[in-house]
CSV table of C-alpha atoms in Angstrom, one decimal:
chain,number,residue,atom,x,y,z
A,773,MET,CA,49.8,115.5,-28.4
A,774,SER,CA,47.7,114.4,-25.4
A,775,ILE,CA,47.5,116.7,-22.5
A,776,LEU,CA,46.4,114.2,-19.9
A,777,ASN,CA,47.4,115.7,-16.5
A,778,ASP,CA,47.6,113.8,-13.3
A,779,GLU,CA,44.0,114.5,-12.3
A,780,ASP,CA,42.7,113.4,-15.7
A,781,MET,CA,44.8,110.2,-15.5
A,782,LYS,CA,43.6,109.4,-12.0
A,783,SER,CA,40.0,109.9,-13.1
A,784,LEU,CA,40.4,107.7,-16.2
A,785,VAL,CA,42.2,104.9,-14.3
A,786,SER,CA,39.3,105.0,-11.7
A,787,GLU,CA,36.8,104.6,-14.6
A,788,GLU,CA,38.8,101.8,-16.2
A,789,ARG,CA,39.0,100.0,-12.9
A,790,THR,CA,35.2,100.1,-12.7
A,791,TYR,CA,34.8,99.3,-16.4
A,792,LEU,CA,37.1,96.2,-16.0
A,793,GLY,CA,35.6,95.1,-12.7
A,794,ILE,CA,38.9,95.6,-10.8
A,795,THR,CA,37.9,95.9,-7.1
A,796,TRP,CA,41.3,95.2,-5.5
A,797,GLU,CA,44.0,97.8,-4.8
A,798,ASP,CA,47.3,97.2,-6.6
A,799,SER,CA,49.8,99.8,-7.7
A,800,GLY,CA,51.1,97.5,-10.4
A,801,THR,CA,47.7,97.2,-11.9
A,802,ASP,CA,47.3,101.0,-11.7
A,803,ASP,CA,50.7,101.5,-13.4
A,804,MET,CA,49.7,99.2,-16.2
A,805,LEU,CA,46.4,101.0,-16.7
A,806,LYS,CA,48.2,104.3,-16.8
A,807,ALA,CA,50.5,103.1,-19.5
A,808,PHE,CA,47.6,101.6,-21.5
A,809,THR,CA,45.6,104.8,-21.1
A,810,TRP,CA,48.6,106.9,-22.3
A,811,SER,CA,49.2,104.8,-25.4
A,812,SER,CA,45.5,104.5,-26.1
A,813,ALA,CA,45.0,108.3,-25.9
A,814,LYS,CA,48.0,108.8,-28.3
A,815,ARG,CA,46.6,106.3,-30.7
A,816,LEU,CA,43.1,107.8,-30.7
A,817,GLU,CA,44.4,111.3,-31.2
A,818,SER,CA,46.5,110.1,-34.1
A,819,ILE,CA,43.4,108.7,-35.7
A,820,TYR,CA,41.4,111.9,-35.0
A,821,GLY,CA,44.3,114.1,-36.1
A,822,SER,CA,44.4,116.5,-33.2
A,823,ASP,CA,44.1,116.7,-29.4
A,824,LEU,CA,41.1,115.2,-27.7
A,825,LYS,CA,39.6,115.7,-24.3
A,826,PHE,CA,39.0,112.3,-22.7
A,827,THR,CA,37.5,113.5,-19.4
A,828,GLN,CA,34.6,115.9,-18.8
A,829,ALA,CA,33.5,117.8,-15.8
A,830,GLU,CA,30.0,117.3,-14.5
A,831,GLY,CA,27.5,119.4,-16.4
A,832,GLU,CA,30.1,120.3,-19.1
A,833,ASP,CA,29.0,120.5,-22.7
A,834,VAL,CA,30.6,117.4,-24.3
A,835,LYS,CA,31.7,117.5,-27.9
A,836,ARG,CA,30.8,114.5,-30.0
A,837,GLN,CA,34.4,113.5,-30.8
A,838,ASP,CA,35.4,113.7,-27.1
A,839,ALA,CA,32.5,111.5,-26.0
A,840,LEU,CA,33.3,108.9,-28.7
A,841,ALA,CA,37.0,109.1,-27.8
A,842,HIS,CA,36.3,108.5,-24.1
A,843,ASP,CA,34.3,105.4,-24.9
A,844,LEU,CA,36.9,104.1,-27.3
A,845,LEU,CA,39.7,104.7,-24.8
A,846,LEU,CA,37.9,102.6,-22.2
A,847,ALA,CA,37.4,99.8,-24.7
A,848,ARG,CA,40.9,100.0,-26.1
A,849,VAL,CA,42.4,99.7,-22.6
A,850,ALA,CA,40.3,96.6,-22.0
A,851,TYR,CA,41.5,95.0,-25.2
A,852,GLN,CA,45.1,96.0,-24.5
A,853,ARG,CA,44.9,94.5,-21.1
A,854,GLU,CA,43.8,91.2,-22.7
A,855,LYS,CA,46.5,91.5,-25.4
A,856,ALA,CA,43.9,91.7,-28.1
A,857,LEU,CA,44.6,95.1,-29.8
A,858,ASP,CA,44.3,93.5,-33.3
A,859,ASP,CA,40.7,92.5,-32.3
A,860,PHE,CA,40.0,96.0,-31.1
A,861,GLU,CA,40.8,97.6,-34.4
A,862,ALA,CA,38.6,95.1,-36.2
A,863,ASN,CA,35.7,95.2,-33.8
A,864,TYR,CA,35.6,99.0,-33.5
A,865,ARG,CA,36.4,99.8,-37.1
A,866,SER,CA,33.2,101.8,-37.7
A,867,GLU,CA,33.7,103.8,-34.5
A,868,LEU,CA,37.3,104.5,-35.4
A,869,LEU,CA,36.3,105.7,-38.9
A,870,THR,CA,33.7,107.9,-37.3
A,871,LEU,CA,36.3,109.4,-35.1
A,872,ARG,CA,38.6,110.0,-38.1
A,873,ASN,CA,35.7,111.6,-40.0
A,874,TYR,CA,35.0,113.9,-37.1
A,875,GLY,CA,38.6,115.0,-37.2
A,876,LEU,CA,38.5,115.6,-41.0
A,877,VAL,CA,35.4,117.7,-40.6
A,878,ASP,CA,36.9,119.7,-37.8
A,879,GLN,CA,40.1,120.3,-39.8
A,880,VAL,CA,38.0,121.6,-42.8
A,881,LYS,CA,36.0,123.9,-40.5
A,882,ASP,CA,39.2,125.2,-38.9
A,883,GLY,CA,40.8,125.7,-42.3
A,884,GLU,CA,43.7,123.3,-41.5
A,885,TRP,CA,42.9,120.6,-44.1
A,886,GLN,CA,45.1,120.6,-47.2
């Protein structure tokens, strides 16, 4: 589903390093963050029901679902790093439901909902 290219992944890993306060250089940490980013993107897209854009260019008009997905991705990676994904689902339940509702609305608008 997700179309995270190398440039998007590099940008997201950089954001996650800042978000998590990781200031040291370590390829193992970056590899772990890439894996967590990939799995988080796939999970959030499955909740939304379609592809999401997790990165935005400066000055780009950002869709509500993509902005929410970006924030949820950063938080989910942090929870996954701490091995607390069950807490993520509980703590972000309303945001995840909002993301799902955005997906349902978009499916209805696009005539894809059955």
